Amino acid sequence: MSETARILVGIDGGEGGRAALRYAAAEAERRGDELWLVHLVPPPTVPGVIDPYVGQTAISHDREIGAGLLERAAKEAMTLVPADRVTSTLVRGDAADGLVQMAAATRLVVLGGQHRSVVERIFTGSVVNRVAGHAPVAVTVVPEVWPSGAGADRVVVAVKDCDDAAGLVARAMSEAADRGAELVILHVWQVPTPYDGLSISPRELTEWDAALRKELEQTLDRARNHRSAPEVLVETRVEVRRGQPAQVIAAAAAESDLLVIGRRRHAFPAGRLGSTGRALLRESRCPVEVLPPVLDIVETDEASASRPAEMAGS
């Protein structure tokens, strides 16, 4: 089977990981993909010189725990998809770095979300945020509370910048088409902080709303001509809302099958996950798919595109 037809599932032994496994299995059944279950055993963290016997004992214990988690996950996966489409790998190393590197051999990474306290995030860091912010392929984060088959036949794509969102919307259209779902293109705006106290007239709000809707409609037109757009027609709705972006988007997508967001293309480092994206991964009640920057390439003349450009002055 082609490596690009793999779905990598991060196995951590928690409820988030089990939700991720159920979601990934549904995706694999929909497209005929292989499930690749991966657990990363953390490297030894004891500083200084330790007794070699104690060190090896601890390492073996960690490996046994990881192998047990993978074995249980594989058994569950085989009840959801054919056994010959399930493989598992136990790796020792940093979880986030390892998953990012292994993601290159897949089309999708699926991880379980966990609602940790601020203190836990400070001391342990967020594997989910790091993988979603750096993986070369799409990363879907599934909340612990997500039940298999949940949703309302709706996919929501959150658009921040209409100028270069055609590729993002086209990918979301494909997700909606695969599910036979409606696509909601959502843009949320708020008054910049220095102007919070200024009064905005109803007329100005109406005009602003109309202008944003027009931009989103134009983005949708470009998305329909994008090379990654689905061939089938997808029922689509455009919505513009005002408020705190993460809160409004999370509420709008709460009962959806999937929320699609993109990483910042022009940020440093390239493709960084912004504060709104991180908040959505933490608070969303439905699965969130984070896409790496998608180029807004529409259909082109393949023959012309394949010809080398003429040198200036020739």
XYZ file of C-alpha atoms in Angstrom:
314
model
C 0.000 0.000 0.000
C 1.282 3.495 -0.792
C 2.789 5.321 2.175
C 0.673 8.372 1.395
C -2.430 6.231 2.047
C -1.470 5.801 5.697
C -3.131 7.465 8.664
C -0.797 7.814 11.622
C -2.544 7.542 14.999
C -0.730 8.656 18.128
C -1.392 6.149 20.912
C -1.015 7.440 24.477
C -3.281 5.177 26.501
C -5.739 7.955 27.368
C -9.357 8.551 26.419
C -8.263 11.148 23.875
C -6.143 8.525 22.160
C -9.084 6.094 22.024
C -11.279 8.802 20.490
C -8.514 9.472 17.965
C -8.387 5.769 17.093
C -12.152 5.625 16.461
C -11.999 8.740 14.294
C -8.999 7.468 12.319
C -10.708 4.109 11.765
C -13.754 5.860 10.317
C -11.455 7.857 8.017
C -9.616 4.698 6.963
C -12.873 2.928 6.144
C -14.066 5.910 4.111
C -10.951 6.031 1.918
C -9.464 2.546 2.209
C -6.393 3.758 4.101
C -4.057 1.845 6.372
C -3.929 2.609 10.086
C -0.438 3.100 11.506
C -0.505 3.073 15.308
C 2.518 4.714 16.923
C 3.582 5.052 20.539
C 6.722 6.920 21.519
C 8.484 5.864 24.702
C 10.120 8.923 26.315
C 13.918 8.899 26.523
C 15.494 8.493 29.969
C 15.353 11.788 31.864
C 17.385 10.984 34.984
C 20.260 13.511 35.105
C 23.826 12.611 35.994
C 25.328 9.180 36.408
C 22.891 6.426 37.418
C 23.336 2.781 38.196
C 23.330 0.927 34.828
C 21.105 -1.850 36.176
C 18.512 0.623 37.495
C 18.633 2.576 34.236
C 18.096 -0.516 32.092
C 15.309 -1.708 34.356
C 13.455 1.599 33.983
C 13.942 1.577 30.215
C 12.636 -1.984 29.908
C 9.637 -1.117 32.082
C 8.756 1.867 29.857
C 9.082 -0.313 26.776
C 6.774 -2.963 28.248
C 4.149 -0.348 29.079
C 4.342 1.118 25.577
C 4.124 -2.304 23.943
C 1.058 -3.110 26.043
C -0.653 0.129 25.018
C 0.026 -0.588 21.356
C -1.195 -4.179 21.624
C -4.514 -3.098 23.157
C -4.930 -0.314 20.591
C -4.202 -2.709 17.704
C -6.796 -5.194 18.962
C -9.389 -2.434 19.120
C -8.401 -1.136 15.677
C -8.853 -4.597 14.185
C -12.479 -4.591 15.295
C -13.003 -1.401 13.275
C -10.993 -2.021 10.074
C -9.589 -5.161 8.396
C -6.657 -6.586 10.349
C -4.352 -6.484 7.315
C -4.669 -2.680 7.269
C -3.402 -2.199 10.840
C 0.281 -1.879 11.725
C 1.978 -0.597 14.873
C 5.366 0.826 15.763
C 7.038 1.415 19.126
C 9.678 4.155 19.068
C 11.868 5.706 21.739
C 12.272 9.456 21.514
C 10.611 12.816 21.942
C 6.920 12.390 21.132
C 6.386 15.615 19.200
C 9.612 15.463 17.192
C 9.090 11.802 16.406
C 5.507 12.223 15.230
C 6.440 15.203 13.035
C 9.196 13.193 11.340
C 7.023 10.102 10.863
C 4.163 12.220 9.503
C 6.059 12.683 6.239
C 5.223 9.055 5.332
C 1.477 9.583 5.784
C -1.429 11.638 4.463
C -2.916 12.416 7.899
C -1.971 12.409 11.579
C -4.705 11.868 14.175
C -4.128 12.705 17.830
C -6.306 12.735 20.907
C -6.955 16.081 22.571
C -6.573 16.467 26.299
C -7.884 19.304 28.453
C -4.899 19.886 30.726
C -4.471 22.582 33.324
C -2.214 25.564 32.657
C 0.385 24.164 35.071
C 0.417 20.799 33.284
C 0.899 22.532 29.920
C 3.775 24.608 31.300
C 5.644 21.616 32.710
C 4.905 18.996 30.058
C 4.506 21.184 26.989
C 1.882 20.353 24.403
C 2.679 17.516 22.033
C -0.561 18.250 20.188
C 0.326 21.911 19.574
C 3.861 21.090 18.463
C 2.784 18.386 16.027
C -0.134 20.421 14.643
C 2.170 23.415 14.252
C 4.990 21.651 12.406
C 3.770 18.481 10.669
C 4.088 18.486 6.859
C 0.614 16.938 6.487
C -2.823 17.577 7.935
C -3.228 16.893 11.659
C -6.631 16.114 13.174
C -7.079 16.522 16.916
C -10.041 14.617 18.370
C -11.474 15.689 21.734
C -11.878 13.124 24.498
C -15.641 13.653 24.518
C -16.094 12.943 20.800
C -18.295 9.876 20.199
C -18.044 7.869 16.989
C -20.659 8.961 14.477
C -21.290 12.313 16.164
C -22.025 15.470 14.246
C -24.700 17.065 12.128
C -23.539 16.339 8.543
C -21.674 19.622 8.562
C -18.048 20.654 8.065
C -16.944 24.122 9.143
C -13.872 25.877 7.730
C -12.639 28.957 9.559
C -11.160 31.556 7.210
C -9.021 34.371 8.571
C -7.501 35.920 5.431
C -9.679 35.715 2.316
C -6.825 36.689 0.005
C -5.089 33.306 0.184
C -7.738 30.944 1.534
C -8.910 29.275 -1.694
C -6.700 26.238 -1.134
C -7.886 25.892 2.455
C -11.552 26.115 1.422
C -11.024 23.621 -1.415
C -9.561 21.091 1.025
C -12.525 21.633 3.353
C -14.880 21.109 0.407
C -13.250 17.737 -0.201
C -13.772 16.776 3.436
C -17.440 17.771 3.182
C -17.857 15.879 -0.101
C -16.381 12.695 1.404
C -18.922 12.891 4.220
C -21.872 13.992 2.126
C -22.018 17.012 4.418
C -22.780 20.701 4.135
C -19.819 23.093 4.191
C -19.971 26.272 6.268
C -17.348 28.907 5.441
C -16.973 31.029 8.568
C -15.173 34.319 9.092
C -15.113 35.926 12.536
C -13.980 39.480 13.125
C -13.660 41.789 16.091
C -12.836 45.456 16.522
C -9.081 45.919 17.032
C -8.218 46.389 20.723
C -7.276 50.131 20.554
C -10.771 50.873 19.176
C -12.845 48.700 21.527
C -14.460 51.727 23.138
C -15.524 53.412 19.920
C -19.121 53.305 18.814
C -19.790 51.606 15.486
C -23.048 52.488 13.833
C -25.451 49.773 12.628
C -24.947 51.037 9.096
C -21.177 50.595 9.351
C -21.625 47.090 10.751
C -23.962 46.181 7.885
C -21.561 47.553 5.273
C -18.609 45.757 6.844
C -20.561 42.502 6.989
C -21.559 42.834 3.323
C -17.977 43.527 2.257
C -16.676 40.487 4.135
C -19.376 38.262 2.674
C -18.439 39.418 -0.808
C -14.792 38.533 -0.169
C -15.778 35.095 1.114
C -17.980 34.480 -1.953
C -15.021 35.367 -4.168
C -12.828 32.987 -2.171
C -15.444 30.272 -2.664
C -15.444 30.869 -6.422
C -11.658 30.465 -6.502
C -11.882 27.350 -4.332
C -14.301 25.696 -6.743
C -11.672 26.090 -9.479
C -8.815 24.930 -7.258
C -7.007 21.802 -8.405
C -7.807 20.023 -5.118
C -11.533 20.843 -5.201
C -13.888 17.836 -5.349
C -15.715 17.006 -8.564
C -19.075 16.686 -6.828
C -21.111 19.737 -5.901
C -21.039 20.549 -2.187
C -23.835 22.479 -0.506
C -22.115 25.566 0.874
C -23.070 28.378 3.218
C -21.126 31.564 4.015
C -21.301 33.092 7.482
C -19.744 36.262 8.921
C -19.847 36.768 12.682
C -18.462 39.293 15.118
C -16.799 38.393 18.410
C -13.757 36.759 19.961
C -12.610 34.403 17.155
C -11.798 31.265 19.151
C -15.003 31.435 21.191
C -17.267 32.119 18.211
C -15.653 29.456 16.001
C -15.767 26.812 18.739
C -19.449 27.548 19.395
C -20.324 27.526 15.684
C -18.608 24.174 15.127
C -19.662 22.494 18.376
C -22.123 20.082 16.719
C -20.198 19.628 13.465
C -18.411 16.585 12.090
C -15.192 18.507 11.556
C -13.658 21.961 11.946
C -10.950 22.798 9.406
C -8.379 25.518 10.098
C -5.085 26.483 8.468
C -1.678 27.374 9.787
C -0.380 30.873 9.174
C 1.442 30.942 5.846
C 3.320 34.190 6.355
C 4.227 33.784 10.021
C 7.717 33.033 11.367
C 8.491 30.227 11.563
C 6.628 29.439 8.380
C 3.284 27.828 8.913
C 3.118 28.560 12.642
C -0.069 27.724 14.526
C -1.525 30.961 15.930
C -3.139 31.645 19.292
C -6.654 31.109 17.906
C -5.649 27.732 16.484
C -4.097 26.634 19.781
C -7.218 27.709 21.682
C -9.439 25.739 19.290
C -7.358 22.589 19.718
C -7.828 22.935 23.455
C -11.519 23.911 23.583
C -13.230 22.475 20.502
C -15.949 19.889 21.083
C -15.570 18.436 17.588
C -12.474 17.145 15.742
C -10.216 19.921 14.428
C -8.135 19.398 11.286
C -5.114 21.672 10.996
C -3.778 22.058 7.479
C -0.239 23.151 6.644
C -0.147 26.183 4.326
C -2.022 25.321 1.103
C -1.082 27.168 -2.076
C -3.954 28.900 -3.879
C -3.242 27.201 -7.221
C -6.243 26.932 -9.510
C -6.546 24.884 -12.667
C -3.871 25.789 -15.190
C -2.909 24.883 -18.736
C -0.757 21.817 -18.014
C 1.106 22.126 -21.314
C 1.963 25.744 -20.657
C 2.887 25.033 -17.081
C 5.305 22.302 -18.145
C 7.177 24.511 -20.625
C 10.227 26.370 -19.256
C 9.722 30.120 -19.052
C 11.388 32.159 -21.789
C 14.358 34.204 -20.711
C 13.817 37.941 -20.585
C 15.018 39.685 -23.724
C 15.046 36.495 -25.842
